[in-house]
Amino acid sequence: MSVRINPSILSADFVNLQADLERIATADLVHVDVMDNHFVPNLTFGTQMVGRIQDVSPIPLDVHLMISDADRWAPGYAELGAYSVTFHAEAATDPVALARRLRSIGARAGIAVKPGTSIEPYLELLPEFDQVLVMTVEPGFGGQSFMPETMPKLRALAAEVARTGLDVWLQVDGGISADTIGIAAEAGANTFVAGSAVYGGSDPAANIALLRAAAEASTHGH
Ligand code: DX5
Ligand code: ZN
């Protein structure tokens, strides 16, 4: 079974972003963390910057919106051509209407939940989404420790995906490394975001290959 490795450019060098995008060309998608200093305490960039990343990236964009009022702002990221747009359940007034809007523009629609947010209310809405992101750290910063207590949510999602036969990707984000990726893969994740584990050290392509091999080894049998 194939897995997807999505490096997070939150750990890249923002002044040499084009070069750092080229260094992850063997990955599946580039994970772009949009933060508004409101939904999360940190601040990154908005549509203008993401549009330029879209222009120069060798691989498609997986946009993770950690912003308030997602209903208002998320469609703009789909309109600039992002392959995937994921908003937080906690930040959307009408997640189903927003997902439909994103899909109508041509993006894959994703919904994310923070570690403290239950997945139960969203299980019956799975047909409306292409991806569910289970945050494995509190959103806002790279380099935090993986929270294994989030794994029951992945197991519940994986069971629902298996039951329904839907093609919904299950993504994890936060503290994913060669040591933890197997835990998430075993619980049912198939799409893995990694920032420090990819850009740490001198060889992102080797780190991507290592993460991919570790995830595939633990996915065996799913
Ligand atoms: C955190 C971001 C992550 C972050 C992950 O809020 O959503 O995408 O870049 O960083 P690592 O992999 O270093 O935990
Ligand atoms: Zn992220």
Short mmCIF file of C-alpha atoms and ligand atoms in Angstrom, two decimals:
data_model
loop_
_atom_site.label_atom_id
_atom_site.label_comp_id
_atom_site.label_asym_id
_atom_site.label_seq_id
_atom_site.Cartn_x
_atom_site.Cartn_y
_atom_site.Cartn_z
CA MET A 1 0.00 0.00 0.00
CA SER A 2 1.37 3.38 -0.91
CA VAL A 3 1.84 6.18 1.58
CA ARG A 4 2.27 9.89 1.03
CA ILE A 5 5.06 11.94 2.58
CA ASN A 6 4.31 15.68 2.72
CA PRO A 7 7.24 17.79 3.98
CA SER A 8 6.26 20.92 5.88
CA ILE A 9 8.02 24.04 4.70
CA LEU A 10 7.49 25.55 8.15
CA SER A 11 10.94 24.03 8.77
CA ALA A 12 12.44 25.37 5.51
CA ASP A 13 14.57 28.48 5.07
CA PHE A 14 12.01 31.16 4.17
CA VAL A 15 14.67 33.30 2.50
CA ASN A 16 15.71 30.41 0.24
CA LEU A 17 12.32 28.85 -0.18
CA GLN A 18 12.61 28.01 -3.87
CA ALA A 19 15.83 26.06 -3.27
CA ASP A 20 14.26 24.32 -0.27
CA LEU A 21 11.25 23.35 -2.42
CA GLU A 22 13.58 21.79 -5.01
CA ARG A 23 15.18 19.71 -2.25
CA ILE A 24 11.88 17.91 -1.54
CA ALA A 25 10.93 17.12 -5.14
CA THR A 26 10.83 13.36 -4.36
CA ALA A 27 8.03 13.89 -1.83
CA ASP A 28 4.35 13.64 -2.73
CA LEU A 29 3.00 17.06 -1.78
CA VAL A 30 4.43 20.15 -0.13
CA HIS A 31 2.65 20.95 3.15
CA VAL A 32 2.09 24.69 3.52
CA ASP A 33 1.15 25.90 7.02
CA VAL A 34 -0.92 29.09 6.98
CA MET A 35 -1.15 30.68 10.46
CA ASP A 36 -2.93 33.89 11.37
CA ASN A 37 -1.73 34.77 14.89
CA HIS A 38 -5.35 34.30 15.99
CA PHE A 39 -6.45 30.68 15.60
CA VAL A 40 -2.87 29.83 16.63
CA PRO A 41 -0.32 32.12 18.33
CA ASN A 42 2.10 31.93 15.41
CA LEU A 43 2.05 33.83 12.09
CA THR A 44 3.31 32.65 8.70
CA PHE A 45 1.95 33.78 5.34
CA GLY A 46 -1.21 34.27 3.29
CA THR A 47 -2.55 33.88 -0.24
CA GLN A 48 0.03 36.06 -1.98
CA MET A 49 2.95 34.04 -0.66
CA VAL A 50 1.20 30.70 -1.17
CA GLY A 51 0.45 31.73 -4.75
CA ARG A 52 4.16 32.25 -5.43
CA ILE A 53 4.98 28.90 -3.79
CA GLN A 54 2.40 27.34 -6.12
CA ASP A 55 4.13 29.00 -9.10
CA VAL A 56 7.57 27.54 -8.37
CA SER A 57 6.95 24.28 -6.47
CA PRO A 58 7.98 21.05 -8.26
CA ILE A 59 5.16 19.17 -6.47
CA PRO A 60 1.51 20.08 -5.69
CA LEU A 61 0.43 21.99 -2.60
CA ASP A 62 -1.21 20.55 0.53
CA VAL A 63 -2.40 23.72 2.29
CA HIS A 64 -3.08 23.49 6.05
CA LEU A 65 -5.07 26.49 7.23
CA MET A 66 -4.61 27.30 10.91
CA ILE A 67 -6.77 30.39 10.62
CA SER A 68 -10.02 31.69 12.08
CA ASP A 69 -13.04 32.29 9.86
CA ALA A 70 -12.08 29.50 7.47
CA ASP A 71 -15.44 29.85 5.69
CA ARG A 72 -14.33 33.23 4.43
CA TRP A 73 -10.67 32.60 3.59
CA ALA A 74 -10.26 28.95 2.54
CA PRO A 75 -11.77 29.25 -0.98
CA GLY A 76 -9.03 31.70 -1.96
CA TYR A 77 -6.42 28.97 -1.55
CA ALA A 78 -8.39 26.62 -3.77
CA GLU A 79 -8.73 29.39 -6.36
CA LEU A 80 -4.97 29.85 -6.61
CA GLY A 81 -4.67 26.19 -7.58
CA ALA A 82 -3.76 24.33 -4.39
CA TYR A 83 -4.20 20.59 -4.84
CA SER A 84 -5.57 20.19 -1.33
CA VAL A 85 -7.02 22.69 1.16
CA THR A 86 -7.51 21.62 4.79
CA PHE A 87 -9.32 23.84 7.30
CA HIS A 88 -9.83 23.28 11.01
CA ALA A 89 -13.18 21.98 12.26
CA GLU A 90 -12.86 24.39 15.19
CA ALA A 91 -12.60 27.37 12.82
CA ALA A 92 -15.44 26.69 10.37
CA THR A 93 -19.10 27.60 10.84
CA ASP A 94 -20.38 25.20 8.18
CA PRO A 95 -17.74 22.55 7.37
CA VAL A 96 -19.91 20.70 4.84
CA ALA A 97 -20.78 23.83 2.86
CA LEU A 98 -17.12 24.88 2.89
CA ALA A 99 -15.92 21.45 1.74
CA ARG A 100 -18.44 21.52 -1.12
CA ARG A 101 -17.22 24.95 -2.13
CA LEU A 102 -13.57 23.81 -2.12
CA ARG A 103 -14.43 20.77 -4.24
CA SER A 104 -16.44 22.88 -6.67
CA ILE A 105 -13.38 25.07 -7.23
CA GLY A 106 -11.32 21.95 -7.94
CA ALA A 107 -9.36 21.31 -4.75
CA ARG A 108 -9.42 18.28 -2.51
CA ALA A 109 -11.25 19.23 0.68
CA GLY A 110 -9.70 18.43 4.05
CA ILE A 111 -10.86 18.86 7.65
CA ALA A 112 -8.46 19.01 10.60
CA VAL A 113 -8.98 18.41 14.31
CA LYS A 114 -6.80 19.57 17.18
CA PRO A 115 -5.69 16.97 19.76
CA GLY A 116 -8.54 17.90 22.12
CA THR A 117 -11.29 17.81 19.47
CA SER A 118 -13.43 14.68 19.16
CA ILE A 119 -13.69 13.04 15.75
CA GLU A 120 -17.10 11.48 16.45
CA PRO A 121 -19.27 14.31 14.99
CA TYR A 122 -17.33 14.14 11.72
CA LEU A 123 -17.42 10.39 11.06
CA GLU A 124 -20.84 10.58 9.39
CA LEU A 125 -19.63 13.49 7.24
CA LEU A 126 -16.73 11.55 5.67
CA PRO A 127 -18.32 11.46 2.18
CA GLU A 128 -17.96 15.27 2.10
CA PHE A 129 -14.17 15.17 2.53
CA ASP A 130 -11.12 13.91 0.64
CA GLN A 131 -8.82 14.08 3.66
CA VAL A 132 -9.02 14.18 7.46
CA LEU A 133 -6.05 15.61 9.35
CA VAL A 134 -5.60 14.36 12.90
CA MET A 135 -3.22 16.80 14.59
CA THR A 136 -0.62 14.90 16.60
CA VAL A 137 0.59 18.09 18.35
CA GLU A 138 -1.14 21.33 19.30
CA PRO A 139 -1.08 23.36 16.07
CA GLY A 140 1.15 26.40 15.82
CA PHE A 141 4.78 25.34 15.93
CA GLY A 142 7.18 22.81 14.44
CA GLY A 143 9.49 20.63 16.47
CA GLN A 144 7.00 19.48 19.14
CA SER A 145 6.61 15.94 20.50
CA PHE A 146 4.21 13.44 18.95
CA MET A 147 1.07 12.81 21.08
CA PRO A 148 0.22 9.09 20.98
CA GLU A 149 -3.08 9.73 22.79
CA THR A 150 -4.46 11.01 19.46
CA MET A 151 -4.21 7.53 17.87
CA PRO A 152 -7.70 6.30 18.86
CA LYS A 153 -9.13 8.97 16.54
CA LEU A 154 -7.16 7.50 13.63
CA ARG A 155 -8.35 4.02 14.45
CA ALA A 156 -11.98 5.23 14.45
CA LEU A 157 -11.45 6.99 11.12
CA ALA A 158 -9.70 4.00 9.56
CA ALA A 159 -12.55 1.73 10.65
CA GLU A 160 -15.11 4.09 9.11
CA VAL A 161 -13.12 4.37 5.87
CA ALA A 162 -12.91 0.58 5.69
CA ARG A 163 -16.63 0.22 6.46
CA THR A 164 -17.74 2.72 3.82
CA GLY A 165 -15.08 2.06 1.19
CA LEU A 166 -14.58 5.81 0.77
CA ASP A 167 -11.31 7.14 -0.66
CA VAL A 168 -10.51 9.53 2.19
CA TRP A 169 -6.85 10.10 3.03
CA LEU A 170 -5.96 10.03 6.73
CA GLN A 171 -3.24 12.53 7.53
CA VAL A 172 -1.13 13.12 10.65
CA ASP A 173 0.86 16.27 11.39
CA GLY A 174 3.20 17.05 14.25
CA GLY A 175 6.17 15.21 15.74
CA ILE A 176 6.33 12.71 12.86
CA SER A 177 9.82 11.18 12.64
CA ALA A 178 11.39 7.84 11.77
CA ASP A 179 10.67 6.85 15.39
CA THR A 180 6.97 7.80 15.46
CA ILE A 181 5.73 7.40 11.88
CA GLY A 182 5.21 3.66 12.35
CA ILE A 183 2.87 4.28 15.30
CA ALA A 184 0.65 6.51 13.15
CA ALA A 185 0.81 4.17 10.14
CA GLU A 186 -0.15 1.21 12.31
CA ALA A 187 -3.15 3.18 13.62
CA GLY A 188 -4.33 3.82 10.05
CA ALA A 189 -2.66 7.01 8.79
CA ASN A 190 -1.51 6.97 5.16
CA THR A 191 -0.49 10.61 4.63
CA PHE A 192 2.33 11.98 6.76
CA VAL A 193 3.45 15.56 7.33
CA ALA A 194 6.98 16.09 8.60
CA GLY A 195 8.85 19.35 9.07
CA SER A 196 11.90 18.97 11.27
CA ALA A 197 12.34 15.29 10.36
CA VAL A 198 12.68 16.25 6.67
CA TYR A 199 14.62 19.53 6.83
CA GLY A 200 16.78 18.58 9.83
CA GLY A 201 20.26 17.45 8.83
CA SER A 202 21.72 17.94 5.38
CA ASP A 203 19.76 15.61 3.09
CA PRO A 204 15.97 16.08 2.87
CA ALA A 205 15.66 13.50 0.06
CA ALA A 206 17.30 10.83 2.24
CA ASN A 207 15.02 11.79 5.14
CA ILE A 208 11.96 11.47 2.89
CA ALA A 209 13.09 8.01 1.74
CA LEU A 210 13.66 6.93 5.34
CA LEU A 211 10.23 8.13 6.47
CA ARG A 212 8.56 6.48 3.46
CA ALA A 213 10.23 3.14 4.14
CA ALA A 214 9.32 3.26 7.84
CA ALA A 215 5.68 4.12 7.08
CA GLU A 216 5.37 1.42 4.42
CA ALA A 217 6.83 -1.20 6.74
CA SER A 218 4.16 -0.43 9.37
CA THR A 219 1.33 -0.16 6.83
CA HIS A 220 1.82 -3.75 5.69
CA GLY A 221 -1.46 -5.63 5.93
CA HIS A 222 -3.79 -2.62 5.94
C1 DX5 B 1 2.30 22.58 13.27
C2 DX5 B 1 2.24 22.46 11.78
C3 DX5 B 1 3.09 21.37 11.26
C4 DX5 B 1 4.57 21.53 11.54
C5 DX5 B 1 5.08 20.16 11.86
O1 DX5 B 1 1.25 23.36 13.73
O2 DX5 B 1 0.92 22.20 11.36
O3 DX5 B 1 2.87 21.15 9.87
O4 DX5 B 1 5.31 22.05 10.47
O5 DX5 B 1 6.39 20.24 12.27
P1 DX5 B 1 7.19 18.99 12.87
O6 DX5 B 1 7.15 17.90 11.85
O7 DX5 B 1 8.55 19.54 13.11
O8 DX5 B 1 6.48 18.59 14.15
ZN ZN B 2 0.60 21.54 9.29
#
